[in-house]
Amino acid sequence: HDFITMFALSLASVIASVAAAKAKVEEAAGSPILDALQAMATDIYQSTLGLAQDVAGLTFAAPRFSVDVYMWAVAHVRSAPTLAVKVYNGDDSTMNDFTSFAVYAAGVIFCVYVGVVALNLVLVLFTSVKDYFQGYLVLPTKIPIINQKLPELLMALRDDLQVEVFDRVPTFK
């Protein structure tokens, strides 16, 4: 209870502080800069309040979830002897349920496997394209038609682009 009380008190103090600050900003409002700052502060306030509500909801839901998981586990443990007897006797509905589960699980595993293979193929394709075009990722230092060196300003721009953009592609892992 101490944690919940402290959390509620701190949340209430944050809300009160923001409300008081918002009231002061509303009194001083009038300029476009203050209006823009107030809009940003309001967005931050609303998103923070939403986050606090989500955290509080999850915190208060955790005990109920734990109880539900415990009840689910107990129900399965209690039904284990009955299931074992049905399997031993070869009950048709139980065997059909096992078969349906096996087919469903195999389908899910196959779909995940195909998805991982497709992702791997796409990544290999991107890597191959990157390796193939690696020689084209060097910007020229001369104007090709007249074989003249680039002016100093363009050369500085070219060097920056080469280092910051194009040199990163071949070394990307």
JSON list of N, CA and C in Angstrom, two decimals, residues 76-129:
[
{"chain": "A", "resi": 76, "resn": "HIS", "atom": "N", "xyz": [-5.29, -26.65, -15.36]},
{"chain": "A", "resi": 76, "resn": "HIS", "atom": "CA", "xyz": [-4.60, -27.62, -16.22]},
{"chain": "A", "resi": 76, "resn": "HIS", "atom": "C", "xyz": [-4.00, -28.76, -15.41]},
{"chain": "A", "resi": 77, "resn": "VAL", "atom": "N", "xyz": [-3.46, -28.45, -14.25]},
{"chain": "A", "resi": 77, "resn": "VAL", "atom": "CA", "xyz": [-2.90, -29.51, -13.40]},
{"chain": "A", "resi": 77, "resn": "VAL", "atom": "C", "xyz": [-4.01, -30.44, -12.92]},
{"chain": "A", "resi": 78, "resn": "ARG", "atom": "N", "xyz": [-5.16, -29.88, -12.57]},
{"chain": "A", "resi": 78, "resn": "ARG", "atom": "CA", "xyz": [-6.28, -30.70, -12.11]},
{"chain": "A", "resi": 78, "resn": "ARG", "atom": "C", "xyz": [-6.86, -31.56, -13.21]},
{"chain": "A", "resi": 79, "resn": "SER", "atom": "N", "xyz": [-6.76, -31.09, -14.47]},
{"chain": "A", "resi": 79, "resn": "SER", "atom": "CA", "xyz": [-7.32, -31.89, -15.56]},
{"chain": "A", "resi": 79, "resn": "SER", "atom": "C", "xyz": [-6.32, -32.90, -16.13]},
{"chain": "A", "resi": 80, "resn": "ALA", "atom": "N", "xyz": [-5.08, -32.90, -15.66]},
{"chain": "A", "resi": 80, "resn": "ALA", "atom": "CA", "xyz": [-4.06, -33.80, -16.20]},
{"chain": "A", "resi": 80, "resn": "ALA", "atom": "C", "xyz": [-4.40, -35.29, -16.00]},
{"chain": "A", "resi": 81, "resn": "PRO", "atom": "N", "xyz": [-4.86, -35.71, -14.82]},
{"chain": "A", "resi": 81, "resn": "PRO", "atom": "CA", "xyz": [-5.20, -37.14, -14.69]},
{"chain": "A", "resi": 81, "resn": "PRO", "atom": "C", "xyz": [-6.32, -37.58, -15.63]},
{"chain": "A", "resi": 82, "resn": "THR", "atom": "N", "xyz": [-7.32, -36.74, -15.81]},
{"chain": "A", "resi": 82, "resn": "THR", "atom": "CA", "xyz": [-8.41, -37.07, -16.72]},
{"chain": "A", "resi": 82, "resn": "THR", "atom": "C", "xyz": [-7.89, -37.16, -18.15]},
{"chain": "A", "resi": 83, "resn": "LEU", "atom": "N", "xyz": [-7.03, -36.25, -18.53]},
{"chain": "A", "resi": 83, "resn": "LEU", "atom": "CA", "xyz": [-6.45, -36.27, -19.87]},
{"chain": "A", "resi": 83, "resn": "LEU", "atom": "C", "xyz": [-5.62, -37.53, -20.07]},
{"chain": "A", "resi": 84, "resn": "ALA", "atom": "N", "xyz": [-4.84, -37.91, -19.07]},
{"chain": "A", "resi": 84, "resn": "ALA", "atom": "CA", "xyz": [-4.02, -39.12, -19.18]},
{"chain": "A", "resi": 84, "resn": "ALA", "atom": "C", "xyz": [-4.89, -40.35, -19.38]},
{"chain": "A", "resi": 85, "resn": "VAL", "atom": "N", "xyz": [-6.01, -40.43, -18.66]},
{"chain": "A", "resi": 85, "resn": "VAL", "atom": "CA", "xyz": [-6.92, -41.58, -18.81]},
{"chain": "A", "resi": 85, "resn": "VAL", "atom": "C", "xyz": [-7.52, -41.59, -20.20]},
{"chain": "A", "resi": 86, "resn": "LYS", "atom": "N", "xyz": [-7.92, -40.41, -20.73]},
{"chain": "A", "resi": 86, "resn": "LYS", "atom": "CA", "xyz": [-8.51, -40.34, -22.06]},
{"chain": "A", "resi": 86, "resn": "LYS", "atom": "C", "xyz": [-7.49, -40.73, -23.14]},
{"chain": "A", "resi": 87, "resn": "VAL", "atom": "N", "xyz": [-6.25, -40.33, -22.97]},
{"chain": "A", "resi": 87, "resn": "VAL", "atom": "CA", "xyz": [-5.22, -40.71, -23.93]},
{"chain": "A", "resi": 87, "resn": "VAL", "atom": "C", "xyz": [-4.96, -42.21, -23.86]},
{"chain": "A", "resi": 88, "resn": "TYR", "atom": "N", "xyz": [-4.89, -42.75, -22.66]},
{"chain": "A", "resi": 88, "resn": "TYR", "atom": "CA", "xyz": [-4.65, -44.18, -22.49]},
{"chain": "A", "resi": 88, "resn": "TYR", "atom": "C", "xyz": [-5.79, -45.00, -23.11]},
{"chain": "A", "resi": 89, "resn": "ASN", "atom": "N", "xyz": [-7.02, -44.55, -22.95]},
{"chain": "A", "resi": 89, "resn": "ASN", "atom": "CA", "xyz": [-8.17, -45.27, -23.50]},
{"chain": "A", "resi": 89, "resn": "ASN", "atom": "C", "xyz": [-8.37, -44.99, -24.98]},
{"chain": "A", "resi": 90, "resn": "GLY", "atom": "N", "xyz": [-7.66, -44.02, -25.54]},
{"chain": "A", "resi": 90, "resn": "GLY", "atom": "CA", "xyz": [-7.78, -43.72, -26.96]},
{"chain": "A", "resi": 90, "resn": "GLY", "atom": "C", "xyz": [-9.07, -43.00, -27.31]},
{"chain": "A", "resi": 91, "resn": "ASP", "atom": "N", "xyz": [-9.49, -42.08, -26.49]},
{"chain": "A", "resi": 91, "resn": "ASP", "atom": "CA", "xyz": [-10.72, -41.31, -26.73]},
{"chain": "A", "resi": 91, "resn": "ASP", "atom": "C", "xyz": [-10.61, -40.54, -28.04]},
{"chain": "A", "resi": 92, "resn": "ASP", "atom": "N", "xyz": [-11.64, -40.70, -28.89]},
{"chain": "A", "resi": 92, "resn": "ASP", "atom": "CA", "xyz": [-11.59, -40.09, -30.23]},
{"chain": "A", "resi": 92, "resn": "ASP", "atom": "C", "xyz": [-11.50, -38.56, -30.19]},
{"chain": "A", "resi": 93, "resn": "SER", "atom": "N", "xyz": [-12.30, -37.93, -29.36]},
{"chain": "A", "resi": 93, "resn": "SER", "atom": "CA", "xyz": [-12.29, -36.46, -29.34]},
{"chain": "A", "resi": 93, "resn": "SER", "atom": "C", "xyz": [-10.95, -35.92, -28.82]},
{"chain": "A", "resi": 94, "resn": "THR", "atom": "N", "xyz": [-10.38, -36.61, -27.85]},
{"chain": "A", "resi": 94, "resn": "THR", "atom": "CA", "xyz": [-9.07, -36.18, -27.33]},
{"chain": "A", "resi": 94, "resn": "THR", "atom": "C", "xyz": [-8.00, -36.34, -28.39]},
{"chain": "A", "resi": 95, "resn": "MET", "atom": "N", "xyz": [-8.01, -37.46, -29.09]},
{"chain": "A", "resi": 95, "resn": "MET", "atom": "CA", "xyz": [-7.03, -37.68, -30.17]},
{"chain": "A", "resi": 95, "resn": "MET", "atom": "C", "xyz": [-7.23, -36.66, -31.30]},
{"chain": "A", "resi": 96, "resn": "ASN", "atom": "N", "xyz": [-8.48, -36.34, -31.62]},
{"chain": "A", "resi": 96, "resn": "ASN", "atom": "CA", "xyz": [-8.74, -35.31, -32.64]},
{"chain": "A", "resi": 96, "resn": "ASN", "atom": "C", "xyz": [-8.22, -33.94, -32.18]},
{"chain": "A", "resi": 97, "resn": "ASP", "atom": "N", "xyz": [-8.40, -33.64, -30.89]},
{"chain": "A", "resi": 97, "resn": "ASP", "atom": "CA", "xyz": [-7.88, -32.37, -30.36]},
{"chain": "A", "resi": 97, "resn": "ASP", "atom": "C", "xyz": [-6.36, -32.32, -30.46]},
{"chain": "A", "resi": 98, "resn": "PHE", "atom": "N", "xyz": [-5.69, -33.44, -30.12]},
{"chain": "A", "resi": 98, "resn": "PHE", "atom": "CA", "xyz": [-4.23, -33.49, -30.23]},
{"chain": "A", "resi": 98, "resn": "PHE", "atom": "C", "xyz": [-3.79, -33.33, -31.68]},
{"chain": "A", "resi": 99, "resn": "THR", "atom": "N", "xyz": [-4.50, -33.99, -32.59]},
{"chain": "A", "resi": 99, "resn": "THR", "atom": "CA", "xyz": [-4.15, -33.90, -34.01]},
{"chain": "A", "resi": 99, "resn": "THR", "atom": "C", "xyz": [-4.36, -32.48, -34.52]},
{"chain": "A", "resi": 100, "resn": "SER", "atom": "N", "xyz": [-5.47, -31.86, -34.13]},
{"chain": "A", "resi": 100, "resn": "SER", "atom": "CA", "xyz": [-5.73, -30.47, -34.55]},
{"chain": "A", "resi": 100, "resn": "SER", "atom": "C", "xyz": [-4.66, -29.53, -34.02]},
{"chain": "A", "resi": 101, "resn": "PHE", "atom": "N", "xyz": [-4.26, -29.73, -32.77]},
{"chain": "A", "resi": 101, "resn": "PHE", "atom": "CA", "xyz": [-3.21, -28.90, -32.20]},
{"chain": "A", "resi": 101, "resn": "PHE", "atom": "C", "xyz": [-1.88, -29.10, -32.93]},
{"chain": "A", "resi": 102, "resn": "ALA", "atom": "N", "xyz": [-1.56, -30.36, -33.25]},
{"chain": "A", "resi": 102, "resn": "ALA", "atom": "CA", "xyz": [-0.30, -30.64, -33.95]},
{"chain": "A", "resi": 102, "resn": "ALA", "atom": "C", "xyz": [-0.29, -29.99, -35.33]},
{"chain": "A", "resi": 103, "resn": "VAL", "atom": "N", "xyz": [-1.42, -30.05, -36.03]},
{"chain": "A", "resi": 103, "resn": "VAL", "atom": "CA", "xyz": [-1.50, -29.43, -37.36]},
{"chain": "A", "resi": 103, "resn": "VAL", "atom": "C", "xyz": [-1.40, -27.91, -37.24]},
{"chain": "A", "resi": 104, "resn": "TYR", "atom": "N", "xyz": [-2.08, -27.34, -36.27]},
{"chain": "A", "resi": 104, "resn": "TYR", "atom": "CA", "xyz": [-2.03, -25.89, -36.06]},
{"chain": "A", "resi": 104, "resn": "TYR", "atom": "C", "xyz": [-0.61, -25.45, -35.73]},
{"chain": "A", "resi": 105, "resn": "ALA", "atom": "N", "xyz": [0.04, -26.17, -34.80]},
{"chain": "A", "resi": 105, "resn": "ALA", "atom": "CA", "xyz": [1.40, -25.80, -34.41]},
{"chain": "A", "resi": 105, "resn": "ALA", "atom": "C", "xyz": [2.36, -25.94, -35.60]},
{"chain": "A", "resi": 106, "resn": "ALA", "atom": "N", "xyz": [2.20, -27.00, -36.39]},
{"chain": "A", "resi": 106, "resn": "ALA", "atom": "CA", "xyz": [3.06, -27.18, -37.56]},
{"chain": "A", "resi": 106, "resn": "ALA", "atom": "C", "xyz": [2.84, -26.04, -38.56]},
{"chain": "A", "resi": 107, "resn": "GLY", "atom": "N", "xyz": [1.60, -25.62, -38.73]},
{"chain": "A", "resi": 107, "resn": "GLY", "atom": "CA", "xyz": [1.32, -24.51, -39.64]},
{"chain": "A", "resi": 107, "resn": "GLY", "atom": "C", "xyz": [1.95, -23.21, -39.17]},
{"chain": "A", "resi": 108, "resn": "VAL", "atom": "N", "xyz": [1.85, -22.95, -37.88]},
{"chain": "A", "resi": 108, "resn": "VAL", "atom": "CA", "xyz": [2.46, -21.73, -37.33]},
{"chain": "A", "resi": 108, "resn": "VAL", "atom": "C", "xyz": [3.97, -21.78, -37.48]},
{"chain": "A", "resi": 109, "resn": "ILE", "atom": "N", "xyz": [4.57, -22.91, -37.15]},
{"chain": "A", "resi": 109, "resn": "ILE", "atom": "CA", "xyz": [6.03, -23.05, -37.27]},
{"chain": "A", "resi": 109, "resn": "ILE", "atom": "C", "xyz": [6.46, -22.89, -38.72]},
{"chain": "A", "resi": 110, "resn": "PHE", "atom": "N", "xyz": [5.72, -23.48, -39.65]},
{"chain": "A", "resi": 110, "resn": "PHE", "atom": "CA", "xyz": [6.07, -23.36, -41.07]},
{"chain": "A", "resi": 110, "resn": "PHE", "atom": "C", "xyz": [5.97, -21.91, -41.53]},
{"chain": "A", "resi": 111, "resn": "CYS", "atom": "N", "xyz": [4.91, -21.21, -41.13]},
{"chain": "A", "resi": 111, "resn": "CYS", "atom": "CA", "xyz": [4.74, -19.81, -41.53]},
{"chain": "A", "resi": 111, "resn": "CYS", "atom": "C", "xyz": [5.86, -18.93, -40.96]},
{"chain": "A", "resi": 112, "resn": "VAL", "atom": "N", "xyz": [6.23, -19.16, -39.72]},
{"chain": "A", "resi": 112, "resn": "VAL", "atom": "CA", "xyz": [7.33, -18.40, -39.13]},
{"chain": "A", "resi": 112, "resn": "VAL", "atom": "C", "xyz": [8.63, -18.71, -39.87]},
{"chain": "A", "resi": 113, "resn": "TYR", "atom": "N", "xyz": [8.85, -19.96, -40.19]},
{"chain": "A", "resi": 113, "resn": "TYR", "atom": "CA", "xyz": [10.05, -20.36, -40.92]},
{"chain": "A", "resi": 113, "resn": "TYR", "atom": "C", "xyz": [10.10, -19.69, -42.29]},
{"chain": "A", "resi": 114, "resn": "VAL", "atom": "N", "xyz": [9.00, -19.69, -43.01]},
{"chain": "A", "resi": 114, "resn": "VAL", "atom": "CA", "xyz": [8.95, -19.05, -44.33]},
{"chain": "A", "resi": 114, "resn": "VAL", "atom": "C", "xyz": [9.19, -17.54, -44.20]},
{"chain": "A", "resi": 115, "resn": "GLY", "atom": "N", "xyz": [8.63, -16.93, -43.17]},
{"chain": "A", "resi": 115, "resn": "GLY", "atom": "CA", "xyz": [8.85, -15.50, -42.96]},
{"chain": "A", "resi": 115, "resn": "GLY", "atom": "C", "xyz": [10.32, -15.19, -42.69]},
{"chain": "A", "resi": 116, "resn": "VAL", "atom": "N", "xyz": [10.98, -16.01, -41.88]},
{"chain": "A", "resi": 116, "resn": "VAL", "atom": "CA", "xyz": [12.39, -15.80, -41.58]},
{"chain": "A", "resi": 116, "resn": "VAL", "atom": "C", "xyz": [13.24, -16.02, -42.83]},
{"chain": "A", "resi": 117, "resn": "VAL", "atom": "N", "xyz": [12.89, -17.03, -43.63]},
{"chain": "A", "resi": 117, "resn": "VAL", "atom": "CA", "xyz": [13.62, -17.27, -44.88]},
{"chain": "A", "resi": 117, "resn": "VAL", "atom": "C", "xyz": [13.46, -16.08, -45.82]},
{"chain": "A", "resi": 118, "resn": "ALA", "atom": "N", "xyz": [12.24, -15.55, -45.94]},
{"chain": "A", "resi": 118, "resn": "ALA", "atom": "CA", "xyz": [12.01, -14.39, -46.82]},
{"chain": "A", "resi": 118, "resn": "ALA", "atom": "C", "xyz": [12.80, -13.18, -46.33]},
{"chain": "A", "resi": 119, "resn": "LEU", "atom": "N", "xyz": [12.81, -12.94, -45.04]},
{"chain": "A", "resi": 119, "resn": "LEU", "atom": "CA", "xyz": [13.59, -11.84, -44.49]},
{"chain": "A", "resi": 119, "resn": "LEU", "atom": "C", "xyz": [15.07, -12.03, -44.78]},
{"chain": "A", "resi": 120, "resn": "ASN", "atom": "N", "xyz": [15.56, -13.25, -44.63]},
{"chain": "A", "resi": 120, "resn": "ASN", "atom": "CA", "xyz": [16.96, -13.54, -44.91]},
{"chain": "A", "resi": 120, "resn": "ASN", "atom": "C", "xyz": [17.28, -13.29, -46.38]},
{"chain": "A", "resi": 121, "resn": "LEU", "atom": "N", "xyz": [16.38, -13.68, -47.27]},
{"chain": "A", "resi": 121, "resn": "LEU", "atom": "CA", "xyz": [16.62, -13.45, -48.70]},
{"chain": "A", "resi": 121, "resn": "LEU", "atom": "C", "xyz": [16.66, -11.96, -49.02]},
{"chain": "A", "resi": 122, "resn": "VAL", "atom": "N", "xyz": [15.78, -11.19, -48.41]},
{"chain": "A", "resi": 122, "resn": "VAL", "atom": "CA", "xyz": [15.78, -9.75, -48.65]},
{"chain": "A", "resi": 122, "resn": "VAL", "atom": "C", "xyz": [17.08, -9.12, -48.14]},
{"chain": "A", "resi": 123, "resn": "LEU", "atom": "N", "xyz": [17.52, -9.54, -46.97]},
{"chain": "A", "resi": 123, "resn": "LEU", "atom": "CA", "xyz": [18.77, -9.00, -46.42]},
{"chain": "A", "resi": 123, "resn": "LEU", "atom": "C", "xyz": [19.97, -9.39, -47.30]},
{"chain": "A", "resi": 124, "resn": "VAL", "atom": "N", "xyz": [19.99, -10.62, -47.79]},
{"chain": "A", "resi": 124, "resn": "VAL", "atom": "CA", "xyz": [21.07, -11.05, -48.69]},
{"chain": "A", "resi": 124, "resn": "VAL", "atom": "C", "xyz": [21.02, -10.25, -49.99]},
{"chain": "A", "resi": 125, "resn": "LEU", "atom": "N", "xyz": [19.82, -10.00, -50.50]},
{"chain": "A", "resi": 125, "resn": "LEU", "atom": "CA", "xyz": [19.69, -9.19, -51.72]},
{"chain": "A", "resi": 125, "resn": "LEU", "atom": "C", "xyz": [20.24, -7.79, -51.50]},
{"chain": "A", "resi": 126, "resn": "PHE", "atom": "N", "xyz": [19.86, -7.14, -50.41]},
{"chain": "A", "resi": 126, "resn": "PHE", "atom": "CA", "xyz": [20.35, -5.79, -50.13]},
{"chain": "A", "resi": 126, "resn": "PHE", "atom": "C", "xyz": [21.88, -5.78, -49.98]},
{"chain": "A", "resi": 127, "resn": "THR", "atom": "N", "xyz": [22.42, -6.78, -49.31]},
{"chain": "A", "resi": 127, "resn": "THR", "atom": "CA", "xyz": [23.87, -6.86, -49.13]},
{"chain": "A", "resi": 127, "resn": "THR", "atom": "C", "xyz": [24.57, -7.07, -50.47]},
{"chain": "A", "resi": 128, "resn": "SER", "atom": "N", "xyz": [24.00, -7.91, -51.31]},
{"chain": "A", "resi": 128, "resn": "SER", "atom": "CA", "xyz": [24.60, -8.16, -52.63]},
{"chain": "A", "resi": 128, "resn": "SER", "atom": "C", "xyz": [24.55, -6.91, -53.49]},
{"chain": "A", "resi": 129, "resn": "VAL", "atom": "N", "xyz": [23.45, -6.20, -53.48]},
{"chain": "A", "resi": 129, "resn": "VAL", "atom": "CA", "xyz": [23.35, -4.95, -54.25]},
{"chain": "A", "resi": 129, "resn": "VAL", "atom": "C", "xyz": [24.35, -3.93, -53.73]}
]
